[in-house]
Amino acid sequence: MVVSTSTMSNEQIRELELRIKQLKAQMYNARSQYGRLQQKLKQKEEQIGDIANRIHTLQNALTNKQRTLYKLKKQENQIQRKLQAKRKVLAKQITAAYVMGRQDYLKLWLNQEDVFTVGRMLTYYEYLNRTKSNQIQTIKISLENLITLKDTIKLKKADINNVINTQIKKKQALIFNYQQRKKILAQLANTLENQSTELKRLQENKRHLETLLSTLDTVPKTDNLPGLKGKFAPPVKGRILKRFGDKLVAGLKWQGMLIAAPLGNKIRVIAPGQVIFAQWFRNFGLLIIIDHGQSYMSLYAHNQSLYVKMGDWVQANDIIATVGNSGGNKISGLYFEIRYQAKPQAPRNWLH
């Protein structure tokens, strides 16, 4: 599919963000215990997503620094080998001078050697001394380069250690936030006393999502329809736990598919489009909605962290998020939907 070059203006994005904010304010009733816990869950899972993003950035920086360090060490080894070779050449030259009996200029003249022989010897001496001087100067420069390189390697190692220490602290913060999240989930579970309460909650979540989608449906669309139906790659590799149409509870059915995948795995968008929603949403956690044009949308929920923001354009197979369990999920995985005119479609008809 070819994506239109037209985009949402900054003003349109601000208007949309305002409508979403108003919608979410209506969703979270601060007077209810459930609403307060949902707000706490939202804050914790957003913090987890932010920290996970920073850890990802640190890991990339660490990888780049380690590559640079490897190149520096390789360069150091090359200089060491060249320096060793130069030392051997200089040693041979010194040995050759010694073998010749260390004749000085005066001895050569007093020995009454043939003038041509004396001339050749003097020329050789001059060449040998000049060569030794050049070799010594080259070795000196190599040593200076080696010292500079060792200092650079030392600084680079210290830099890498700082990144590693920062990464460790971020991971500790991540673990702490997961522990806090676990406590909130336990409190949420206590508020759902019976199946009727759970059914009411699921119905409310379904209504809130449909309200959100109808709000997003006012966004200007792209000019083209996603083609190649049935040939799109899955957004993430994993085991399908729930399929479109499977029974959810008391008459409700799954409107998308739930794919189990390891925490932190990369999620890819199935087709080109524009990001029209990228933030935390009740029950769906960190949620991304992509508009593919002519009222077609794809939804990616329960993410750990988001790599895109509202208004961004994406191409097929771009990484947009990482697998998580936000929104109160107990397992890590991706909840994926495809919608046409805000109505859910069977994803299996779109994916190969």
CSV table of C-alpha atoms in Angstrom, one decimal:
chain,number,residue,atom,x,y,z
A,1,MET,CA,0.0,0.0,0.0
A,2,VAL,CA,1.2,3.5,-0.8
A,3,VAL,CA,0.5,6.0,2.0
A,4,SER,CA,-0.8,9.5,1.2
A,5,THR,CA,1.6,12.4,1.9
A,6,SER,CA,-1.2,14.3,3.7
A,7,THR,CA,-0.8,14.3,7.5
A,8,MET,CA,-2.7,15.5,10.6
A,9,SER,CA,-1.7,19.1,11.3
A,10,ASN,CA,-0.4,20.0,14.8
A,11,GLU,CA,-3.7,21.8,15.5
A,12,GLN,CA,-5.7,18.7,14.6
A,13,ILE,CA,-3.4,16.5,16.8
A,14,ARG,CA,-3.9,18.9,19.7
A,15,GLU,CA,-7.7,18.9,19.2
A,16,LEU,CA,-7.7,15.1,19.1
A,17,GLU,CA,-5.5,14.9,22.2
A,18,LEU,CA,-8.0,17.2,24.0
A,19,ARG,CA,-11.0,15.0,23.0
A,20,ILE,CA,-9.1,11.9,24.2
A,21,LYS,CA,-8.3,13.6,27.5
A,22,GLN,CA,-11.9,14.5,28.1
A,23,LEU,CA,-13.0,10.9,27.2
A,24,LYS,CA,-10.5,9.4,29.7
A,25,ALA,CA,-11.5,11.9,32.4
A,26,GLN,CA,-15.1,10.5,32.1
A,27,MET,CA,-13.8,6.9,32.3
A,28,TYR,CA,-11.9,7.3,35.6
A,29,ASN,CA,-14.4,8.0,38.3
A,30,ALA,CA,-12.3,9.1,41.2
A,31,ARG,CA,-15.2,8.5,43.6
A,32,SER,CA,-14.9,4.7,43.1
A,33,GLN,CA,-12.2,2.4,44.5
A,34,TYR,CA,-11.9,0.7,41.1
A,35,GLY,CA,-11.4,4.1,39.4
A,36,ARG,CA,-8.7,5.1,41.8
A,37,LEU,CA,-6.9,1.8,41.4
A,38,GLN,CA,-7.0,2.1,37.6
A,39,GLN,CA,-5.4,5.5,37.9
A,40,LYS,CA,-2.6,4.1,40.0
A,41,LEU,CA,-2.2,1.2,37.6
A,42,LYS,CA,-2.0,3.7,34.7
A,43,GLN,CA,0.8,5.6,36.5
A,44,LYS,CA,2.8,2.5,37.3
A,45,GLU,CA,2.6,1.0,33.9
A,46,GLU,CA,3.5,4.3,32.2
A,47,GLN,CA,6.6,4.5,34.5
A,48,ILE,CA,7.4,0.9,33.6
A,49,GLY,CA,7.1,1.8,29.9
A,50,ASP,CA,9.3,4.9,30.3
A,51,ILE,CA,12.0,3.0,32.2
A,52,ALA,CA,11.9,0.1,29.7
A,53,ASN,CA,12.5,2.6,26.9
A,54,ARG,CA,15.4,4.1,28.8
A,55,ILE,CA,16.9,0.7,29.3
A,56,HIS,CA,16.6,0.0,25.6
A,57,THR,CA,18.3,3.3,24.8
A,58,LEU,CA,21.1,2.5,27.3
A,59,GLN,CA,21.6,-1.0,25.8
A,60,ASN,CA,22.0,0.5,22.3
A,61,ALA,CA,24.5,3.1,23.7
A,62,LEU,CA,26.3,0.3,25.5
A,63,THR,CA,26.5,-1.8,22.3
A,64,ASN,CA,27.9,1.1,20.3
A,65,LYS,CA,30.5,1.9,23.0
A,66,GLN,CA,31.6,-1.7,23.2
A,67,ARG,CA,32.0,-1.8,19.4
A,68,THR,CA,34.2,1.3,19.6
A,69,LEU,CA,36.2,-0.2,22.4
A,70,TYR,CA,36.7,-3.4,20.3
A,71,LYS,CA,38.0,-1.3,17.4
A,72,LEU,CA,40.3,0.7,19.7
A,73,LYS,CA,41.8,-2.5,21.2
A,74,LYS,CA,42.2,-3.9,17.7
A,75,GLN,CA,44.1,-0.7,16.7
A,76,GLU,CA,46.2,-1.1,19.9
A,77,ASN,CA,47.2,-4.6,18.9
A,78,GLN,CA,48.1,-3.5,15.4
A,79,ILE,CA,50.4,-0.7,16.8
A,80,GLN,CA,52.0,-3.2,19.2
A,81,ARG,CA,52.8,-5.6,16.4
A,82,LYS,CA,54.2,-2.8,14.2
A,83,LEU,CA,56.2,-1.4,17.1
A,84,GLN,CA,57.7,-4.9,17.8
A,85,ALA,CA,58.7,-5.2,14.1
A,86,LYS,CA,60.3,-1.8,14.2
A,87,ARG,CA,62.3,-2.7,17.3
A,88,LYS,CA,63.6,-5.9,15.6
A,89,VAL,CA,64.8,-3.9,12.6
A,90,LEU,CA,66.5,-1.4,14.8
A,91,ALA,CA,68.2,-4.2,16.8
A,92,LYS,CA,69.5,-5.7,13.5
A,93,GLN,CA,70.9,-2.3,12.5
A,94,ILE,CA,72.7,-1.9,15.8
A,95,THR,CA,74.1,-5.4,15.6
A,96,ALA,CA,75.4,-4.8,12.1
A,97,ALA,CA,77.2,-1.6,13.2
A,98,TYR,CA,78.8,-3.5,16.1
A,99,VAL,CA,79.9,-6.4,13.8
A,100,MET,CA,81.7,-3.9,11.6
A,101,GLY,CA,84.0,-3.1,14.5
A,102,ARG,CA,82.6,0.2,15.3
A,103,GLN,CA,85.0,1.9,12.9
A,104,ASP,CA,85.1,5.7,13.3
A,105,TYR,CA,86.0,8.1,10.5
A,106,LEU,CA,89.6,8.8,11.7
A,107,LYS,CA,90.4,5.0,11.8
A,108,LEU,CA,89.2,4.6,8.3
A,109,TRP,CA,91.5,7.3,7.0
A,110,LEU,CA,94.6,6.2,9.0
A,111,ASN,CA,94.2,2.6,7.8
A,112,GLN,CA,95.3,3.9,4.4
A,113,GLU,CA,92.5,1.9,2.7
A,114,ASP,CA,91.8,2.4,-0.9
A,115,VAL,CA,90.0,5.7,-1.4
A,116,PHE,CA,87.0,4.0,-3.1
A,117,THR,CA,86.7,1.6,-0.2
A,118,VAL,CA,86.8,4.4,2.3
A,119,GLY,CA,84.2,6.3,0.3
A,120,ARG,CA,81.8,3.3,0.3
A,121,MET,CA,82.3,2.8,4.0
A,122,LEU,CA,81.6,6.4,4.8
A,123,THR,CA,78.5,6.4,2.6
A,124,TYR,CA,77.3,3.2,4.4
A,125,TYR,CA,77.9,4.8,7.8
A,126,GLU,CA,75.9,7.9,6.8
A,127,TYR,CA,73.1,5.7,5.5
A,128,LEU,CA,73.1,3.5,8.6
A,129,ASN,CA,73.0,6.4,11.0
A,130,ARG,CA,70.3,8.1,9.1
A,131,THR,CA,68.2,4.9,9.0
A,132,LYS,CA,68.7,4.3,12.7
A,133,SER,CA,67.7,7.9,13.4
A,134,ASN,CA,64.5,7.5,11.3
A,135,GLN,CA,63.7,4.2,13.0
A,136,ILE,CA,64.1,5.7,16.4
A,137,GLN,CA,61.9,8.6,15.5
A,138,THR,CA,59.2,6.3,14.1
A,139,ILE,CA,59.3,4.1,17.3
A,140,LYS,CA,59.0,7.3,19.4
A,141,ILE,CA,55.9,8.4,17.5
A,142,SER,CA,54.4,4.9,17.7
A,143,LEU,CA,54.9,4.9,21.5
A,144,GLU,CA,53.3,8.2,21.8
A,145,ASN,CA,50.3,7.0,19.8
A,146,LEU,CA,50.1,3.9,21.9
A,147,ILE,CA,50.0,5.9,25.1
A,148,THR,CA,47.3,8.1,23.7
A,149,LEU,CA,45.3,5.1,22.6
A,150,LYS,CA,45.7,3.4,26.0
A,151,ASP,CA,44.3,6.6,27.7
A,152,THR,CA,41.4,6.6,25.2
A,153,ILE,CA,40.6,2.9,26.0
A,154,LYS,CA,40.8,3.7,29.7
A,155,LEU,CA,38.2,6.5,29.3
A,156,LYS,CA,36.0,4.4,27.1
A,157,LYS,CA,36.0,1.6,29.7
A,158,ALA,CA,35.0,4.0,32.4
A,159,ASP,CA,32.3,5.4,30.2
A,160,ILE,CA,31.0,1.8,29.6
A,161,ASN,CA,31.0,1.1,33.3
A,162,ASN,CA,29.0,4.3,33.9
A,163,VAL,CA,26.4,3.1,31.4
A,164,ILE,CA,26.3,-0.4,33.0
A,165,ASN,CA,25.8,1.1,36.5
A,166,THR,CA,23.0,3.4,35.2
A,167,GLN,CA,21.4,0.4,33.5
A,168,ILE,CA,21.5,-1.6,36.7
A,169,LYS,CA,19.8,1.2,38.6
A,170,LYS,CA,17.1,1.5,35.9
A,171,LYS,CA,16.5,-2.3,36.1
A,172,GLN,CA,16.2,-2.1,39.9
A,173,ALA,CA,13.7,0.7,39.4
A,174,LEU,CA,11.8,-1.4,36.9
A,175,ILE,CA,11.6,-4.4,39.3
A,176,PHE,CA,10.4,-2.0,42.0
A,177,ASN,CA,7.6,-0.7,39.8
A,178,TYR,CA,6.6,-4.2,38.8
A,179,GLN,CA,6.3,-5.1,42.5
A,180,GLN,CA,4.1,-2.0,43.1
A,181,ARG,CA,2.0,-3.0,40.0
A,182,LYS,CA,1.5,-6.4,41.5
A,183,LYS,CA,0.1,-5.0,44.7
A,184,ILE,CA,-2.3,-2.8,42.7
A,185,LEU,CA,-3.5,-5.8,40.6
A,186,ALA,CA,-4.2,-7.7,43.8
A,187,GLN,CA,-6.3,-4.8,45.1
A,188,LEU,CA,-8.1,-4.6,41.8
A,189,ALA,CA,-8.9,-8.3,42.0
A,190,ASN,CA,-10.5,-7.7,45.4
A,191,THR,CA,-12.9,-5.1,44.0
A,192,LEU,CA,-14.2,-7.7,41.5
A,193,GLU,CA,-16.3,-9.7,43.9
A,194,ASN,CA,-18.2,-11.9,41.5
A,195,GLN,CA,-18.8,-12.7,37.8
A,196,SER,CA,-21.5,-10.1,37.3
A,197,THR,CA,-19.1,-7.3,38.5
A,198,GLU,CA,-16.5,-8.7,36.0
A,199,LEU,CA,-19.0,-8.8,33.2
A,200,LYS,CA,-20.0,-5.2,33.9
A,201,ARG,CA,-16.4,-4.1,33.8
A,202,LEU,CA,-15.8,-5.9,30.5
A,203,GLN,CA,-18.9,-4.3,29.0
A,204,GLU,CA,-17.7,-0.9,30.2
A,205,ASN,CA,-14.3,-1.5,28.7
A,206,LYS,CA,-15.9,-2.5,25.4
A,207,ARG,CA,-18.0,0.7,25.4
A,208,HIS,CA,-15.0,2.9,26.3
A,209,LEU,CA,-13.0,1.5,23.4
A,210,GLU,CA,-15.8,1.9,20.9
A,211,THR,CA,-16.2,5.5,22.1
A,212,LEU,CA,-12.5,6.1,21.6
A,213,LEU,CA,-12.6,4.6,18.1
A,214,SER,CA,-15.6,6.7,17.2
A,215,THR,CA,-13.6,9.8,18.4
A,216,LEU,CA,-10.6,8.8,16.4
A,217,ASP,CA,-12.8,8.1,13.3
A,218,THR,CA,-13.1,11.9,12.9
A,219,VAL,CA,-9.4,12.1,12.0
A,220,PRO,CA,-8.7,12.9,8.3
A,221,LYS,CA,-8.0,9.6,6.5
A,222,THR,CA,-5.3,8.6,4.0
A,223,ASP,CA,-6.2,8.1,0.4
A,224,ASN,CA,-5.4,4.4,0.0
A,225,LEU,CA,-6.8,1.1,1.2
A,226,PRO,CA,-4.5,-1.6,2.6
A,227,GLY,CA,-4.0,-4.1,-0.1
A,228,LEU,CA,-2.6,-7.6,-0.1
A,229,LYS,CA,-5.3,-8.9,2.3
A,230,GLY,CA,-4.2,-12.2,3.8
A,231,LYS,CA,-0.5,-11.6,3.1
A,232,PHE,CA,0.5,-9.3,6.1
A,233,ALA,CA,3.1,-10.6,8.5
A,234,PRO,CA,2.0,-11.1,12.1
A,235,PRO,CA,2.9,-8.2,14.4
A,236,VAL,CA,4.8,-10.5,16.7
A,237,LYS,CA,5.8,-14.2,16.7
A,238,GLY,CA,4.2,-16.3,19.4
A,239,ARG,CA,1.5,-18.7,20.4
A,240,ILE,CA,-2.1,-17.7,19.8
A,241,LEU,CA,-3.9,-17.9,23.1
A,242,LYS,CA,-7.2,-16.4,22.1
A,243,ARG,CA,-8.7,-16.0,18.6
A,244,PHE,CA,-11.3,-13.7,17.1
A,245,GLY,CA,-14.8,-14.9,18.1
A,246,ASP,CA,-13.7,-17.1,21.1
A,247,LYS,CA,-16.0,-16.9,24.1
A,248,LEU,CA,-14.9,-14.3,26.6
A,249,VAL,CA,-17.6,-14.3,29.3
A,250,ALA,CA,-21.4,-14.4,29.5
A,251,GLY,CA,-22.1,-13.6,25.8
A,252,LEU,CA,-19.1,-11.4,25.2
A,253,LYS,CA,-16.5,-12.6,22.6
A,254,TRP,CA,-13.0,-11.8,21.7
A,255,GLN,CA,-12.8,-9.1,19.1
A,256,GLY,CA,-9.2,-9.7,18.3
A,257,MET,CA,-6.4,-12.2,19.0
A,258,LEU,CA,-4.1,-12.6,22.0
A,259,ILE,CA,-0.6,-13.7,21.1
A,260,ALA,CA,1.7,-14.9,23.9
A,261,ALA,CA,5.2,-13.6,23.6
A,262,PRO,CA,8.2,-12.9,25.8
A,263,LEU,CA,8.4,-9.6,27.7
A,264,GLY,CA,10.3,-7.0,25.7
A,265,ASN,CA,10.0,-8.7,22.2
A,266,LYS,CA,9.7,-6.2,19.4
A,267,ILE,CA,6.2,-5.5,17.9
A,268,ARG,CA,6.0,-4.5,14.2
A,269,VAL,CA,3.1,-2.7,12.4
A,270,ILE,CA,1.4,-4.8,9.8
A,271,ALA,CA,1.0,-2.1,7.1
A,272,PRO,CA,1.8,1.6,6.5
A,273,GLY,CA,-0.3,4.2,8.2
A,274,GLN,CA,-0.4,7.0,10.7
A,275,VAL,CA,-0.4,6.7,14.5
A,276,ILE,CA,-3.6,8.2,15.8
A,277,PHE,CA,-3.4,6.9,19.4
A,278,ALA,CA,-0.3,6.0,21.5
A,279,GLN,CA,-0.8,6.1,25.3
A,280,TRP,CA,-2.3,4.2,28.2
A,281,PHE,CA,-5.9,3.2,28.0
A,282,ARG,CA,-8.1,1.4,30.5
A,283,ASN,CA,-7.9,-2.4,30.4
A,284,PHE,CA,-5.7,-2.2,27.2
A,285,GLY,CA,-2.7,-0.7,28.9
A,286,LEU,CA,-0.2,1.0,26.7
A,287,LEU,CA,-2.2,1.0,23.4
A,288,ILE,CA,-1.3,2.0,19.8
A,289,ILE,CA,-3.9,2.5,17.1
A,290,ILE,CA,-2.8,2.9,13.5
A,291,ASP,CA,-5.0,4.4,10.8
A,292,HIS,CA,-4.3,2.6,7.5
A,293,GLY,CA,-6.8,4.7,5.4
A,294,GLN,CA,-10.4,4.4,4.4
A,295,SER,CA,-11.6,3.6,7.9
A,296,TYR,CA,-9.2,0.7,8.4
A,297,MET,CA,-7.4,0.5,11.7
A,298,SER,CA,-5.1,-1.9,13.6
A,299,LEU,CA,-4.8,-2.0,17.4
A,300,TYR,CA,-1.8,-3.2,19.5
A,301,ALA,CA,-2.5,-3.5,23.2
A,302,HIS,CA,-0.8,-4.5,26.5
A,303,ASN,CA,2.6,-3.1,25.4
A,304,GLN,CA,5.5,-2.7,27.7
A,305,SER,CA,6.8,0.4,26.0
A,306,LEU,CA,5.9,2.6,23.0
A,307,TYR,CA,8.4,3.7,20.3
A,308,VAL,CA,5.9,6.0,18.4
A,309,LYS,CA,3.7,8.9,19.2
A,310,MET,CA,0.5,10.4,17.9
A,311,GLY,CA,0.9,11.8,14.4
A,312,ASP,CA,3.9,9.6,13.4
A,313,TRP,CA,3.9,7.9,10.1
A,314,VAL,CA,5.0,4.3,10.0
A,315,GLN,CA,5.9,1.8,7.2
A,316,ALA,CA,5.1,-1.9,7.2
A,317,ASN,CA,7.3,-3.9,9.6
A,318,ASP,CA,8.5,-0.8,11.5
A,319,ILE,CA,9.0,-1.5,15.2
A,320,ILE,CA,6.4,0.4,17.1
A,321,ALA,CA,6.4,-1.1,20.6
A,322,THR,CA,7.6,-4.0,22.9
A,323,VAL,CA,5.6,-6.9,24.2
A,324,GLY,CA,4.3,-6.4,27.8
A,325,ASN,CA,1.4,-7.1,30.2
A,326,SER,CA,0.1,-3.6,30.8
A,327,GLY,CA,-3.5,-3.0,31.5
A,328,GLY,CA,-3.6,-5.5,34.3
A,329,ASN,CA,-2.6,-8.6,32.3
A,330,LYS,CA,-1.0,-11.5,34.2
A,331,ILE,CA,0.9,-12.9,31.2
A,332,SER,CA,3.0,-11.1,28.6
A,333,GLY,CA,1.6,-10.9,25.1
A,334,LEU,CA,0.1,-8.7,22.4
A,335,TYR,CA,-3.6,-8.2,22.0
A,336,PHE,CA,-4.2,-7.4,18.3
A,337,GLU,CA,-7.2,-6.1,16.5
A,338,ILE,CA,-8.1,-5.0,13.0
A,339,ARG,CA,-11.1,-2.8,12.5
A,340,TYR,CA,-13.1,-1.4,9.6
A,341,GLN,CA,-15.4,1.5,10.3
A,342,ALA,CA,-14.7,0.9,14.0
A,343,LYS,CA,-16.1,-2.7,13.7
A,344,PRO,CA,-13.8,-5.6,14.6
A,345,GLN,CA,-12.6,-7.9,11.7
A,346,ALA,CA,-11.1,-11.4,12.0
A,347,PRO,CA,-7.3,-10.9,12.0
A,348,ARG,CA,-6.7,-14.3,10.5
A,349,ASN,CA,-8.2,-13.1,7.2
A,350,TRP,CA,-5.5,-10.4,7.0
A,351,LEU,CA,-2.4,-12.2,8.2
A,352,HIS,CA,-0.5,-15.0,6.3
